[in-house]
Amino acid sequence: MDFVLFLITVFALIISLIREILKRGQDSVGVVVWKYFSYYTILSNLLVLIWFAALTFWPQLSVGRFAQNPNVATAITFYIVTVGIANYLIYGWLNLSLFERISDLLVHAVTPVITLSYWLFFVEKTQLQYSTLGYWLIFPLTYAAYTMSHGKWTQFYPYEFTNVQALGLNKVLLNALALSISLLIGGAFFIFIGKTLGRF
């Protein structure tokens, strides 16, 4: 099962990358690849890929045991599920070509669904701890800081809410605060659901 999910995630990322290369315009392939991995959606999918890889290929090593930790598994699942939900809440059902639609569904719907399904059926949830929630913010806040810092020099902001030049630093910091609070509340609810399911 772990290997199948690993392959699906690899396929999703490859198809999505091909889509970006095909529509690159004046950008070089190198720039396209850098921009591609500047999106939170893609990094979340990559995190899922690394998680499934650790479970598949190195279950006995420290990285594999770390991946098996229920709190780690739940955090990664939360990241990718929120990616899917936020995408369709914000952008809705865009008018895309068939290939673009497939690539969009793979990273915004397929990967979140298979990850959530794995979490529901194969992750031990009775050991989930609310005290780990603070650690869950490391990934999204590090991403936000990286995006704001490189945006100053590259003029490229994958998401408008991190655009310091357009919104100003104070507005972006308020966005980061609102995001952090939302993630903490959503994460706490996610853990609550997990602990509740773990009783059955």
Coordinates of C-alpha atoms in Angstrom, one line a residue:
M1 CA 0.0 0.0 0.0
D2 CA 2.7 2.5 0.9
F3 CA 4.5 1.8 -2.4
V4 CA 1.4 2.3 -4.4
L5 CA 0.7 5.7 -2.7
F6 CA 4.3 6.7 -3.3
L7 CA 4.0 6.0 -7.0
I8 CA 0.7 7.9 -7.2
T9 CA 2.3 10.9 -5.6
V10 CA 5.3 10.7 -7.9
F11 CA 3.0 10.6 -10.9
A12 CA 1.0 13.6 -9.6
L13 CA 4.1 15.7 -9.2
I14 CA 5.6 14.7 -12.5
I15 CA 2.4 15.5 -14.5
S16 CA 2.0 18.8 -12.6
L17 CA 5.6 19.8 -13.4
I18 CA 5.1 18.9 -17.1
R19 CA 2.1 21.2 -17.1
E20 CA 4.2 24.1 -15.8
I21 CA 7.0 23.5 -18.3
L22 CA 4.5 23.4 -21.2
K23 CA 3.1 26.8 -20.2
R24 CA 6.4 28.4 -19.2
G25 CA 6.3 31.3 -21.7
Q26 CA 9.6 33.2 -21.6
D27 CA 11.0 31.4 -18.5
S28 CA 13.8 28.9 -18.8
V29 CA 13.1 25.4 -17.7
G30 CA 15.3 26.0 -14.6
V31 CA 13.2 29.0 -13.6
V32 CA 10.1 27.1 -14.1
V33 CA 11.3 24.3 -11.9
W34 CA 12.3 26.8 -9.2
K35 CA 8.9 28.5 -9.4
Y36 CA 7.2 25.1 -9.4
F37 CA 8.8 24.2 -6.1
S38 CA 7.9 27.7 -4.7
Y39 CA 4.3 26.7 -4.3
Y40 CA 3.0 25.5 -1.0
T41 CA 0.8 23.0 -2.8
I42 CA 3.8 21.4 -4.5
L43 CA 5.9 21.4 -1.3
S44 CA 3.0 19.8 0.6
N45 CA 2.8 17.1 -2.1
L46 CA 6.5 16.7 -1.9
L47 CA 6.3 16.3 1.9
V48 CA 3.7 13.5 1.3
L49 CA 6.0 11.9 -1.2
I50 CA 8.9 11.9 1.3
W51 CA 6.6 10.5 4.0
F52 CA 5.5 7.6 1.8
A53 CA 9.1 7.0 0.6
A54 CA 10.2 6.7 4.2
L55 CA 7.4 4.3 5.0
T56 CA 8.1 2.3 1.9
F57 CA 11.9 2.1 1.6
W58 CA 13.3 2.9 5.1
P59 CA 10.8 1.7 7.7
Q60 CA 13.5 0.3 10.0
L61 CA 15.7 3.4 9.9
S62 CA 15.3 6.5 12.0
V63 CA 13.6 8.4 9.2
G64 CA 11.1 5.6 8.8
R65 CA 10.4 5.4 12.5
F66 CA 9.9 9.2 12.5
A67 CA 7.5 8.9 9.6
Q68 CA 5.5 6.2 11.5
N69 CA 5.0 8.6 14.4
P70 CA 1.2 9.3 14.6
N71 CA 1.8 13.0 15.3
V72 CA 4.1 13.4 12.2
A73 CA 1.7 11.4 10.0
T74 CA -1.3 13.5 11.2
A75 CA 0.6 16.8 10.6
I76 CA 1.5 15.8 7.0
T77 CA -2.1 14.7 6.4
F78 CA -3.4 18.0 7.8
Y79 CA -1.1 20.0 5.5
I80 CA -2.2 18.2 2.3
V81 CA -5.9 18.1 3.2
T82 CA -6.0 21.8 3.9
V83 CA -4.2 22.4 0.5
G84 CA -7.0 20.7 -1.3
I85 CA -9.8 22.4 0.7
A86 CA -8.3 25.9 0.5
N87 CA -7.6 25.6 -3.3
Y88 CA -11.2 24.8 -4.2
L89 CA -12.6 27.3 -1.7
I90 CA -10.5 30.1 -3.0
Y91 CA -10.3 29.4 -6.7
G92 CA -13.3 27.1 -7.2
W93 CA -13.6 25.0 -10.4
L94 CA -11.4 26.8 -12.9
N95 CA -11.9 26.6 -16.7
L96 CA -8.9 24.5 -17.7
S97 CA -7.9 22.3 -20.6
L98 CA -8.2 18.5 -20.1
F99 CA -4.5 18.1 -19.3
E100 CA -4.5 21.0 -17.0
R101 CA -7.6 19.7 -15.2
I102 CA -5.9 16.3 -14.7
S103 CA -2.7 17.8 -13.3
D104 CA -4.8 20.1 -11.1
L105 CA -6.9 17.3 -9.7
L106 CA -3.8 15.1 -9.1
V107 CA -2.1 17.6 -6.7
H108 CA -5.2 19.3 -5.2
A109 CA -7.6 16.3 -4.9
V110 CA -6.1 12.9 -5.6
T111 CA -3.1 13.3 -3.3
P112 CA -5.1 14.8 -0.4
V113 CA -7.7 12.0 -0.7
I114 CA -5.3 9.1 -0.8
T115 CA -3.3 10.6 2.1
L116 CA -6.4 11.2 4.2
S117 CA -7.6 7.6 3.4
Y118 CA -4.3 6.2 4.5
W119 CA -4.4 8.3 7.7
L120 CA -8.0 7.1 8.4
F121 CA -7.3 3.4 8.0
F122 CA -3.6 2.8 8.8
V123 CA -2.4 5.5 11.3
E124 CA -2.7 4.8 15.0
K125 CA -4.5 7.8 16.4
T126 CA -4.8 7.2 20.2
Q127 CA -1.3 8.6 20.7
L128 CA -2.1 12.0 19.1
Q129 CA -1.1 15.0 21.3
Y130 CA -2.3 18.5 21.3
S131 CA 1.1 19.6 22.6
T132 CA 2.6 19.0 19.2
L133 CA 0.5 21.6 17.5
G134 CA 3.1 24.3 17.8
Y135 CA 5.5 22.2 15.8
W136 CA 2.9 22.0 13.0
L137 CA 3.5 25.8 12.3
I138 CA 7.2 25.3 11.5
F139 CA 6.5 24.2 7.9
P140 CA 3.9 26.8 6.8
L141 CA 5.7 29.7 8.6
T142 CA 9.1 28.8 7.2
Y143 CA 7.5 28.7 3.8
A144 CA 5.9 32.1 4.3
A145 CA 9.3 33.6 5.5
Y146 CA 11.1 32.1 2.5
T147 CA 8.5 33.3 0.1
M148 CA 8.5 36.9 1.4
S149 CA 12.3 37.0 1.5
H150 CA 12.9 35.7 -2.1
G151 CA 10.0 37.8 -3.4
K152 CA 11.8 41.0 -2.6
W153 CA 14.6 40.1 -5.0
T154 CA 12.7 38.0 -7.6
Q155 CA 9.4 39.9 -7.7
F156 CA 7.7 36.4 -7.7
Y157 CA 5.1 35.7 -5.1
P158 CA 3.2 32.4 -5.6
Y159 CA 0.4 33.6 -3.4
E160 CA -0.9 37.2 -3.2
F161 CA -1.2 37.1 0.6
T162 CA 2.6 36.9 0.9
N163 CA 3.2 39.8 -1.5
V164 CA 5.0 42.4 0.7
Q165 CA 5.4 44.9 -2.1
A166 CA 1.7 45.0 -3.0
L167 CA 0.3 44.6 0.5
G168 CA 3.0 46.0 2.8
L169 CA 4.8 44.2 5.6
N170 CA 2.2 44.9 8.3
K171 CA -0.6 43.4 6.2
V172 CA 1.5 40.3 5.3
L173 CA 2.4 39.8 8.9
L174 CA -1.3 40.1 9.9
N175 CA -2.0 37.5 7.2
A176 CA 0.6 35.2 8.7
L177 CA -0.9 35.6 12.1
A178 CA -4.4 34.9 10.8
L179 CA -3.0 31.8 9.0
S180 CA -1.2 30.6 12.1
I181 CA -4.4 30.9 14.3
S182 CA -6.4 29.2 11.6
L183 CA -3.9 26.3 11.4
L184 CA -3.8 25.9 15.1
I185 CA -7.6 25.8 15.3
G186 CA -7.9 23.5 12.3
G187 CA -5.1 21.3 13.6
A188 CA -6.7 21.0 17.0
F189 CA -9.9 20.0 15.4
F190 CA -8.1 17.4 13.2
I191 CA -6.4 15.9 16.2
F192 CA -9.8 15.8 18.0
I193 CA -11.3 13.9 15.1
G194 CA -8.3 11.5 15.1
K195 CA -8.4 10.8 18.8
T196 CA -12.2 10.3 18.6
L197 CA -11.8 7.8 15.7
G198 CA -9.0 6.1 17.5
R199 CA -11.4 5.0 20.2
F200 CA -13.3 2.8 17.8

